[in-house]
């Protein structure tokens, strides 16, 4: 099929590259000239596994980049809209980019085409897109608007796109549903996965993925409800972690017990310093606003957001209780990205904590495998950067673990202990076993578990003994 993808952000670029790998002829459109130049010159503006290979494999053959939206629309059967839907002051999703793209599309519609919203949008958006295109004089027989929400996560975006738990197509008639079935046919008929050069299948996935055909409104709600439910699950376990801290229970044991229930599931039950990123914070707020507009007071989502914010202040309190005063303290920080596996720092809990600790007068040396460049663009110069986790720990009064990079869970602990001035680790992602850390001579604080101290350290000094 001939596909246009409008907006080359995380969703657009990954979708474009994957559609080309499925065998479709794809043009990715963006109005950001700098981004376009970079893409046309072979650069990959986002840090995503398999993306460089796919772009190299299809650029110039099944995959093109263009700044000319109308030309791309004329040359395509299906147009996916993946532009940004940022948050407004009051929490609603800003749909002005979606509207301006819809208006531009209306000027280029000839034969029958399907316009598909793939950005995360509130319910009713597809109806509005349809209205805008009709208002600009387009014949209703020339197009349909459908919804096809994307569930990819940053860091595993390509694999998530090609090996999804489900494909949701929200179509209000059979004609547009048939077009979208054809788009995803190489996945739903399993043929894509038979190919020698198919992207390798990740663990815990099954193929072919199911395809759910719903109404466009239901599809729009599926996306907001899914993200809000996942955010709620994280806030729930963070709330339980706070109770564990009060009663001296171990949240990791609780997660195991709760997560073993197949009706609940262990995934997304990892306590920590809260969720961040370009999606959960924005989508929970947007869903809250949508519900209000529809006359439903979705107070549960307020609590989800409140618990998430509280996780950050609780962690700050934990750092204070471990170090007493903060002014002038040297801290090593592992992690700046909002989660492991990405260079994205949007709404990063790690960055929030680093900024708060700098304001308290701490001196911070941070290390992140991928996000230091983006952090440099937004942070003032007092933050120092290290070339490794060990360098970040060198001479520090304590080490903070703020992002769940796999690398940080497999550090050489005796070397780390050597680097630190005081063997104090405050882990906001529960990457280590408390007893192991104590046995390695660390005073170890984490989330939802009691602090652990090295063997033989008198209680009074259980705050990290200066090494001989
Ligand atoms: C997008 C949506 O913003 C988000 O709601 C959804 O959850 C995931 O998809 P993302 O891909 O991360 O998120 O967006 P972003 O990185 O902001 O990229 C949007 C792209 O669209 C940018 O490259 C921007 O230049 C481009 N754009 C925006 C256009 O080409 N035309 C426009 O009119 C507006
Ligand atoms: C999310 C959704 O997972 C994805 O389906 C949707 O399309 C876009 O939004 P993403 O934002 O890339 O994806 O990250 P995700 O892996 O979901 O993590 C979101 C945040 O939650 C991160 O800050 C992560 O650290 C945190 N998290 C995740 C937890 O704190 N605990 C968990 O158990 C899981």
Coordinates of C-alpha atoms and ligand atoms in Angstrom, one line a residue:
X1 CA 0.0 0.0 0.0
X2 CA 1.1 3.6 -0.4
X3 CA 1.2 5.2 3.1
X4 CA 1.9 8.7 4.3
X5 CA 3.0 9.3 7.9
X6 CA 2.7 12.9 9.1
X7 CA 5.0 13.7 12.0
X8 CA 8.4 12.0 12.5
X9 CA 8.5 11.9 16.2
X10 CA 8.8 8.7 18.2
X11 CA 5.5 7.3 16.9
X12 CA 5.8 8.6 13.4
X13 CA 9.3 7.6 12.6
X14 CA 9.0 4.2 14.1
X15 CA 5.6 3.6 12.4
X16 CA 7.0 4.8 9.1
X17 CA 10.1 2.5 9.3
X18 CA 8.0 -0.5 10.3
X19 CA 5.4 0.0 7.6
X20 CA 8.2 0.0 5.1
X21 CA 9.6 -3.2 6.6
X22 CA 6.2 -4.8 6.3
X23 CA 6.5 -4.0 2.5
X24 CA 4.5 -0.8 2.1
X25 CA 5.6 2.3 0.1
X26 CA 6.0 5.0 2.8
X27 CA 6.6 8.7 2.8
X28 CA 7.2 10.3 6.2
X29 CA 6.4 14.0 6.3
X30 CA 7.5 16.6 8.9
X31 CA 7.4 20.4 8.9
X32 CA 10.6 20.7 11.0
X33 CA 13.2 21.3 8.3
X34 CA 16.2 20.6 10.6
X35 CA 14.7 17.2 11.5
X36 CA 13.9 16.5 7.8
X37 CA 17.5 17.3 6.7
X38 CA 18.9 15.0 9.4
X39 CA 16.6 12.2 8.3
X40 CA 17.3 12.7 4.6
X41 CA 21.1 12.7 5.4
X42 CA 20.9 9.4 7.1
X43 CA 20.9 10.6 10.7
X44 CA 18.6 8.9 13.3
X45 CA 17.3 11.6 15.7
X46 CA 16.0 9.2 18.4
X47 CA 17.8 6.5 20.3
X48 CA 15.8 3.3 19.5
X49 CA 17.0 -0.3 19.0
X50 CA 16.7 -1.6 15.4
X51 CA 15.6 1.8 14.0
X52 CA 19.0 2.7 12.4
X53 CA 18.9 -0.7 10.6
X54 CA 15.4 -0.3 9.3
X55 CA 16.0 3.3 8.1
X56 CA 19.2 2.2 6.4
X57 CA 17.4 -0.8 4.9
X58 CA 14.5 1.2 3.3
X59 CA 15.7 4.8 3.0
X60 CA 15.6 5.8 -0.7
X61 CA 13.6 2.7 -1.7
X62 CA 10.4 2.0 0.2
X63 CA 10.9 4.9 2.6
X64 CA 11.1 8.6 1.8
X65 CA 11.1 11.8 3.8
X66 CA 9.3 15.0 2.7
X67 CA 8.3 18.4 3.8
X68 CA 5.5 18.5 1.2
X69 CA 2.4 17.2 3.0
X70 CA -0.1 17.7 0.1
X71 CA 2.2 15.9 -2.4
X72 CA 2.5 13.0 0.0
X73 CA -1.3 12.8 0.5
X74 CA -1.9 12.8 -3.2
X75 CA 0.6 9.9 -3.6
X76 CA -0.9 7.8 -0.8
X77 CA -4.0 5.6 0.0
X78 CA -3.7 5.9 3.8
X79 CA -2.5 8.9 5.8
X80 CA -1.4 8.4 9.4
X81 CA -1.4 11.5 11.6
X82 CA 1.4 11.2 14.3
X83 CA 2.0 14.9 15.2
X84 CA 2.5 16.0 18.7
X85 CA -0.5 16.4 21.0
X86 CA 1.2 18.3 23.8
X87 CA -0.6 19.3 27.0
X88 CA -2.2 22.7 27.5
X89 CA -2.0 24.8 30.7
X90 CA -5.2 23.2 32.0
X91 CA -4.2 19.6 31.2
X92 CA -6.2 19.1 28.0
X93 CA -4.5 17.8 24.9
X94 CA -3.5 20.5 22.5
X95 CA -5.0 19.4 19.2
X96 CA -4.1 22.4 17.1
X97 CA -1.4 20.5 15.2
X98 CA -3.9 17.7 14.4
X99 CA -6.4 20.3 13.2
X100 CA -3.9 22.1 11.0
X101 CA -2.8 18.9 9.4
X102 CA -6.4 17.9 8.8
X103 CA -7.0 21.2 7.0
X104 CA -3.9 20.7 4.9
X105 CA -4.9 17.2 4.0
X106 CA -8.4 18.3 2.9
X107 CA -6.8 20.4 0.1
X108 CA -5.1 17.3 -1.4
X109 CA -7.9 14.7 -1.3
X110 CA -8.8 13.3 -4.7
X111 CA -9.8 9.5 -4.9
X112 CA -10.8 7.6 -1.7
X113 CA -8.3 7.8 1.1
X114 CA -8.3 6.9 4.8
X115 CA -7.0 9.4 7.3
X116 CA -5.9 7.6 10.5
X117 CA -5.2 9.3 13.8
X118 CA -2.3 7.5 15.6
X119 CA -1.2 10.2 18.1
X120 CA -2.8 9.9 21.5
X121 CA -6.0 12.0 21.2
X122 CA -9.1 12.5 23.3
X123 CA -12.4 10.8 22.4
X124 CA -14.3 12.6 19.6
X125 CA -11.1 13.7 17.8
X126 CA -11.8 11.6 14.7
X127 CA -15.3 13.2 14.5
X128 CA -13.6 16.7 14.6
X129 CA -11.0 15.7 12.0
X130 CA -13.9 14.6 9.8
X131 CA -15.8 17.9 10.3
X132 CA -12.7 20.0 9.5
X133 CA -12.1 18.1 6.3
X134 CA -15.8 18.4 5.3
X135 CA -15.8 22.1 6.2
X136 CA -13.0 22.6 3.8
X137 CA -15.2 21.4 0.9
X138 CA -14.1 17.8 0.6
X139 CA -16.6 15.3 -0.9
X140 CA -17.6 12.9 2.0
X141 CA -17.3 9.9 -0.4
X142 CA -13.6 10.7 -0.8
X143 CA -12.4 9.9 2.6
X144 CA -12.9 8.2 6.0
X145 CA -11.3 9.0 9.3
X146 CA -10.2 6.1 11.6
X147 CA -8.3 5.7 14.8
X148 CA -5.4 3.4 15.3
X149 CA -3.8 4.0 18.7
X150 CA -0.1 3.1 19.2
X151 CA 1.0 1.3 22.3
X152 CA 4.8 1.3 21.7
X153 CA 7.1 2.2 24.6
X154 CA 10.2 4.3 24.2
X155 CA 13.4 2.2 24.2
X156 CA 11.6 -0.9 22.7
X157 CA 9.5 1.0 20.2
X158 CA 10.3 -1.0 17.0
X159 CA 9.8 -4.4 18.7
X160 CA 6.6 -3.1 20.4
X161 CA 5.2 -1.9 17.0
X162 CA 6.0 -5.2 15.2
X163 CA 5.1 -7.5 18.2
X164 CA 2.2 -5.8 19.9
X165 CA -0.2 -7.5 22.3
X166 CA -3.0 -6.2 20.0
X167 CA -3.7 -4.0 17.0
X168 CA -6.7 -1.7 17.6
X169 CA -8.4 -0.2 14.5
X170 CA -11.3 2.2 15.3
X171 CA -13.4 2.4 12.1
X172 CA -17.0 3.5 11.7
X173 CA -17.6 1.6 8.4
X174 CA -16.4 -1.6 6.7
X175 CA -14.6 0.2 3.8
X176 CA -12.1 1.9 6.1
X177 CA -11.7 -1.2 8.3
X178 CA -10.8 -3.2 5.2
X179 CA -8.1 -0.7 4.2
X180 CA -6.5 -0.9 7.7
X181 CA -6.7 -4.7 7.7
X182 CA -4.6 -4.6 4.5
X183 CA -2.1 -2.3 6.1
X184 CA -1.5 -4.8 9.0
X185 CA -2.0 -8.0 7.0
X186 CA 1.7 -8.9 6.9
X187 CA 1.5 -9.0 10.7
X188 CA -2.0 -10.5 11.2
X189 CA -1.4 -13.3 8.6
X190 CA 2.0 -14.0 10.2
X191 CA 3.9 -13.7 6.8
X192 CA 6.1 -10.9 8.2
X193 CA 7.5 -13.1 10.9
X194 CA 8.5 -15.8 8.4
X195 CA 10.9 -13.4 6.7
X196 CA 14.6 -14.1 7.2
X197 CA 15.3 -10.4 7.9
X198 CA 12.3 -9.8 10.2
X199 CA 13.1 -8.0 13.4
X200 CA 13.7 -10.7 16.0
X201 CA 10.8 -11.7 18.2
X202 CA 11.2 -10.5 21.8
X203 CA 10.4 -12.8 24.8
X204 CA 7.0 -12.8 26.2
X205 CA 5.3 -11.9 22.9
X206 CA 3.2 -14.1 20.6
X207 CA 2.5 -13.9 16.9
X208 CA 0.4 -13.2 14.9
X209 CA -1.0 -10.3 17.0
X210 CA -4.9 -10.1 17.3
X211 CA -6.6 -7.3 15.4
X212 CA -9.5 -5.7 17.3
X213 CA -12.0 -3.7 15.1
X214 CA -13.9 -1.2 17.2
X215 CA -15.7 2.1 16.7
X216 CA -13.4 5.2 16.4
X217 CA -14.6 6.5 19.8
X218 CA -13.9 3.2 21.5
X219 CA -10.4 3.1 20.0
X220 CA -9.7 6.6 21.2
X221 CA -10.8 5.6 24.7
X222 CA -8.8 2.4 24.6
X223 CA -5.6 4.4 24.4
X224 CA -6.3 6.8 27.2
X225 CA -7.7 4.1 29.4
X226 CA -4.7 1.8 28.8
X227 CA -2.1 4.5 29.7
X228 CA -4.1 5.7 32.7
X229 CA -4.6 2.1 34.0
X230 CA -0.8 1.4 33.7
X231 CA -0.1 4.7 35.5
X232 CA -2.6 3.8 38.2
X233 CA -0.9 0.4 38.6
X234 CA 2.4 2.1 39.2
X235 CA 0.9 4.6 41.6
X236 CA -0.9 1.8 43.4
X237 CA 2.3 -0.2 44.1
X238 CA 4.1 3.1 45.1
X239 CA 1.4 3.7 47.6
X240 CA 1.8 0.1 48.9
X241 CA 5.6 0.7 49.1
X242 CA 4.9 3.7 51.5
X243 CA 2.9 1.4 53.7
X244 CA 5.6 -1.2 53.6
X245 CA 8.1 1.4 54.8
X246 CA 5.8 2.3 57.7
X247 CA 5.3 -1.3 58.9
X248 CA 8.7 -2.8 57.9
X249 CA 7.5 -5.1 55.2
X250 CA 9.3 -5.7 51.9
X251 CA 7.5 -4.3 48.8
X252 CA 9.4 -6.6 46.5
X253 CA 8.0 -9.6 48.3
X254 CA 4.6 -7.9 48.2
X255 CA 4.9 -7.3 44.4
X256 CA 5.7 -11.0 43.9
X257 CA 2.7 -12.1 46.0
X258 CA 0.3 -9.7 44.3
X259 CA 1.8 -10.0 40.8
X260 CA 1.5 -13.8 40.9
X261 CA -2.3 -13.4 40.7
X262 CA -2.9 -13.9 36.9
X263 CA -5.8 -11.4 37.2
X264 CA -3.2 -8.7 38.3
X265 CA 0.2 -9.7 36.7
X266 CA 3.7 -8.8 37.8
X267 CA 4.4 -6.3 35.0
X268 CA 4.3 -2.6 35.8
X269 CA 4.3 -3.3 39.5
X270 CA 7.9 -1.9 40.0
X271 CA 7.9 0.7 42.8
X272 CA 10.3 3.6 42.5
X273 CA 10.4 7.4 42.2
X274 CA 7.3 7.5 40.0
X275 CA 6.4 7.4 36.3
X276 CA 7.6 10.1 33.8
X277 CA 8.0 10.4 30.1
X278 CA 6.1 12.1 27.2
X279 CA 3.0 9.9 27.6
X280 CA 1.8 8.8 31.1
X281 CA 1.8 12.3 32.8
X282 CA 0.2 14.0 29.8
X283 CA -2.3 11.2 29.0
X284 CA -3.6 10.9 32.6
X285 CA -4.1 14.6 32.7
X286 CA -5.8 14.6 29.3
X287 CA -8.1 11.7 30.2
X288 CA -9.0 13.5 33.4
X289 CA -10.0 16.5 31.3
X290 CA -11.9 14.4 28.8
X291 CA -13.9 12.7 31.6
X292 CA -14.7 16.1 33.1
X293 CA -15.9 17.4 29.7
X294 CA -18.1 14.3 29.4
X295 CA -19.6 15.0 32.8
X296 CA -17.7 12.3 34.7
X297 CA -15.6 13.3 37.7
X298 CA -12.8 10.8 37.4
X299 CA -11.3 11.6 40.8
X300 CA -9.3 8.3 40.9
X301 CA -6.9 9.8 38.3
X302 CA -6.3 12.8 40.6
X303 CA -5.0 10.3 43.2
X304 CA -2.9 8.6 40.6
X305 CA -1.2 11.9 39.8
X306 CA -0.9 12.9 43.5
X307 CA 0.8 9.6 44.5
X308 CA 3.2 10.0 41.6
X309 CA 4.2 13.5 42.7
X310 CA 4.5 12.4 46.3
X311 CA 6.9 9.7 45.4
X312 CA 9.4 12.3 44.4
X313 CA 9.1 14.3 47.6
X314 CA 9.2 11.1 49.7
X315 CA 12.5 10.2 47.9
X316 CA 13.9 13.7 48.7
X317 CA 13.0 13.2 52.3
X318 CA 14.8 9.8 52.2
X319 CA 18.0 11.5 50.9
X320 CA 17.8 14.1 53.7
X321 CA 17.2 11.4 56.4
X322 CA 20.3 9.5 55.0
X323 CA 22.6 12.5 54.8
X324 CA 21.2 15.0 57.3
X325 CA 22.2 18.3 55.8
X326 CA 22.4 18.6 52.0
X327 CA 24.2 21.9 51.4
X328 CA 27.6 21.2 50.0
X329 CA 27.1 17.4 49.9
X330 CA 28.8 15.7 46.9
X331 CA 26.3 13.3 45.3
X332 CA 26.8 10.8 42.5
X333 CA 23.7 10.3 40.4
X334 CA 23.0 7.3 38.1
X335 CA 20.3 8.1 35.5
X336 CA 18.8 11.2 33.9
X337 CA 16.4 9.6 31.4
X338 CA 12.8 9.1 32.4
X339 CA 13.4 5.3 32.2
X340 CA 16.1 2.9 31.0
X341 CA 16.8 2.3 27.3
X342 CA 16.0 5.8 26.1
X343 CA 17.7 9.2 25.7
X344 CA 14.3 10.9 26.5
X345 CA 14.2 13.2 29.5
X346 CA 10.7 14.5 29.0
X347 CA 9.0 14.6 32.5
X348 CA 11.9 12.6 33.9
X349 CA 11.5 11.9 37.6
X350 CA 15.4 11.7 37.8
X351 CA 15.8 15.2 36.4
X352 CA 13.2 16.6 38.8
X353 CA 15.2 15.2 41.7
X354 CA 18.5 16.4 40.4
X355 CA 17.1 19.9 40.0
X356 CA 15.6 19.8 43.5
X357 CA 18.9 18.6 45.0
X358 CA 20.9 21.2 43.2
X359 CA 18.6 23.9 44.6
X360 CA 19.3 22.5 48.0
X361 CA 23.0 23.2 47.4
X362 CA 24.2 19.7 46.6
X363 CA 27.1 19.2 44.1
X364 CA 26.1 16.5 41.6
X365 CA 28.1 14.4 39.2
X366 CA 25.7 12.5 37.0
X367 CA 26.0 9.6 34.5
X368 CA 23.5 8.3 32.0
X369 CA 24.3 6.0 29.1
X370 CA 22.2 8.0 26.6
X371 CA 20.5 11.1 28.0
X372 CA 23.5 13.3 29.0
X373 CA 23.4 15.2 25.7
X374 CA 19.7 16.1 25.9
X375 CA 20.2 17.0 29.7
X376 CA 23.1 19.4 28.8
X377 CA 20.6 21.2 26.5
X378 CA 18.2 22.0 29.4
X379 CA 20.2 22.0 32.6
X380 CA 22.4 24.8 34.0
X381 CA 26.1 24.3 34.2
X382 CA 26.4 23.4 37.9
X383 CA 25.6 19.8 37.1
X384 CA 28.7 17.8 36.3
X385 CA 28.8 14.8 34.0
X386 CA 30.8 11.6 34.3
X387 CA 31.9 9.0 31.7
X388 CA 30.9 6.0 33.8
X389 CA 28.9 5.0 36.9
X390 CA 32.1 4.6 38.8
X391 CA 33.4 8.0 37.9
X392 CA 30.0 9.5 39.1
X393 CA 30.5 7.7 42.4
X394 CA 34.1 8.9 42.8
X395 CA 34.6 10.7 46.2
X396 CA 30.8 11.1 46.6
X397 CA 29.1 11.3 50.0
X398 CA 26.4 9.1 48.6
X399 CA 25.2 7.5 45.3
X400 CA 21.6 7.9 44.0
X401 CA 20.2 5.5 41.5
X402 CA 17.3 7.3 39.7
X403 CA 16.8 5.5 36.3
X404 CA 16.3 1.7 35.8
X405 CA 19.1 1.2 33.2
X406 CA 20.1 -2.5 33.1
X407 CA 23.8 -1.4 33.4
X408 CA 23.1 0.1 36.8
X409 CA 21.8 -3.2 38.1
X410 CA 25.0 -5.0 37.3
X411 CA 27.7 -2.8 38.7
X412 CA 31.0 -4.1 40.3
X413 CA 29.9 -3.4 43.9
X414 CA 33.4 -3.7 45.5
X415 CA 34.8 -1.3 42.9
X416 CA 31.8 1.0 43.5
X417 CA 32.4 0.9 47.3
X418 CA 36.1 1.8 46.6
X419 CA 35.1 4.9 44.6
X420 CA 32.6 6.3 47.1
X421 CA 33.7 8.4 50.1
X422 CA 30.9 6.9 52.2
X423 CA 29.4 3.6 51.1
X424 CA 25.9 5.0 51.0
X425 CA 23.5 4.0 48.1
X426 CA 20.0 5.5 47.9
X427 CA 18.2 3.5 45.2
X428 CA 15.0 5.0 43.7
X429 CA 14.5 2.0 41.5
X430 CA 15.1 -1.0 43.8
X431 CA 17.8 -2.5 41.4
X432 CA 19.6 -4.4 44.2
X433 CA 18.9 -6.9 46.9
X434 CA 19.2 -5.3 50.3
X435 CA 21.2 -8.1 51.9
X436 CA 23.6 -8.3 49.1
X437 CA 24.3 -4.5 49.4
X438 CA 24.8 -4.8 53.2
X439 CA 27.1 -7.8 52.7
X440 CA 29.1 -5.6 50.3
X441 CA 29.5 -3.0 53.0
X442 CA 26.9 -0.5 51.8
X443 CA 24.3 1.4 53.8
X444 CA 21.5 0.9 51.3
X445 CA 18.2 2.7 51.2
X446 CA 15.5 1.8 48.6
X447 CA 11.7 2.2 48.0
X448 CA 9.3 0.2 50.1
X449 CA 12.0 -1.7 52.0
X450 CA 13.8 -1.1 55.3
X451 CA 17.2 0.4 55.0
X452 CA 20.1 -2.0 55.3
X453 CA 23.5 -1.5 57.0
X454 CA 26.7 -3.5 56.7
X455 CA 27.3 -6.2 59.3
X456 CA 28.7 -5.1 62.7
X457 CA 27.9 -1.4 62.2
X458 CA 26.6 -0.1 65.5
X459 CA 23.1 1.3 65.1
X460 CA 24.2 4.9 66.1
X461 CA 26.6 4.9 63.1
X462 CA 24.2 3.3 60.7
X463 CA 24.6 6.1 58.3
X464 CA 27.7 4.9 56.4
X465 CA 31.1 4.7 58.1
X466 CA 34.0 6.8 56.7
X467 CA 36.4 4.2 55.2
X468 CA 39.7 3.7 56.9
Ligands
LIG1 C1 3.3 11.6 19.6 C2 2.2 12.3 20.2 O1 2.6 13.6 20.6 C3 1.8 11.7 21.5 O2 0.6 12.2 21.9 C4 1.6 10.3 21.3 O3 1.3 9.7 22.6 C5 2.7 9.7 20.7 O4 3.0 10.3 19.5 P1 5.8 11.8 19.7 O5 6.0 11.0 18.5 O6 6.8 11.6 20.8 O7 4.4 11.7 20.4 O8 5.7 13.3 19.2 P2 6.8 14.3 18.9 O9 8.1 13.7 19.3 O10 6.3 15.6 19.5 O11 6.8 14.4 17.3 C6 5.8 15.0 16.6 C7 6.4 15.3 15.2 O12 5.4 15.9 14.4 C8 7.6 16.3 15.3 O13 8.6 15.8 14.6 C9 7.0 17.6 14.7 O14 8.0 18.3 14.0 C10 6.0 17.0 13.7 N1 4.9 17.9 13.4 C11 4.2 18.6 14.3 C12 4.6 18.1 12.0 O15 5.2 17.5 11.1 N2 3.5 19.0 11.7 C13 2.8 19.6 12.6 O16 1.9 20.4 12.3 C14 3.2 19.4 14.0
LIG2 C1 4.2 4.3 27.8 C2 3.3 3.1 27.6 O1 3.9 1.9 28.2 C3 3.1 2.8 26.1 O2 2.2 1.7 25.9 C4 2.5 4.0 25.4 O3 2.4 3.9 24.0 C5 3.4 5.2 25.7 O4 3.5 5.4 27.1 P1 6.7 4.9 27.7 O5 6.3 6.2 28.2 O6 7.7 4.8 26.7 O7 5.4 4.0 27.3 O8 7.4 4.2 29.0 P2 7.0 3.0 30.0 O9 7.9 1.9 29.8 O10 5.6 2.7 30.0 O11 7.4 3.7 31.4 C6 6.7 4.9 31.8 C7 7.2 5.3 33.1 O12 6.8 4.5 34.2 C8 8.7 5.4 33.2 O13 9.1 6.5 34.0 C9 9.1 4.1 34.1 O14 10.3 4.3 34.8 C10 7.9 4.1 35.0 N1 7.6 2.7 35.5 C11 7.2 1.7 34.6 C12 7.6 2.4 36.8 O15 7.9 3.3 37.7 N2 7.2 1.2 37.3 C13 6.9 0.2 36.4 O16 6.6 -0.9 36.9 C14 6.9 0.5 35.0

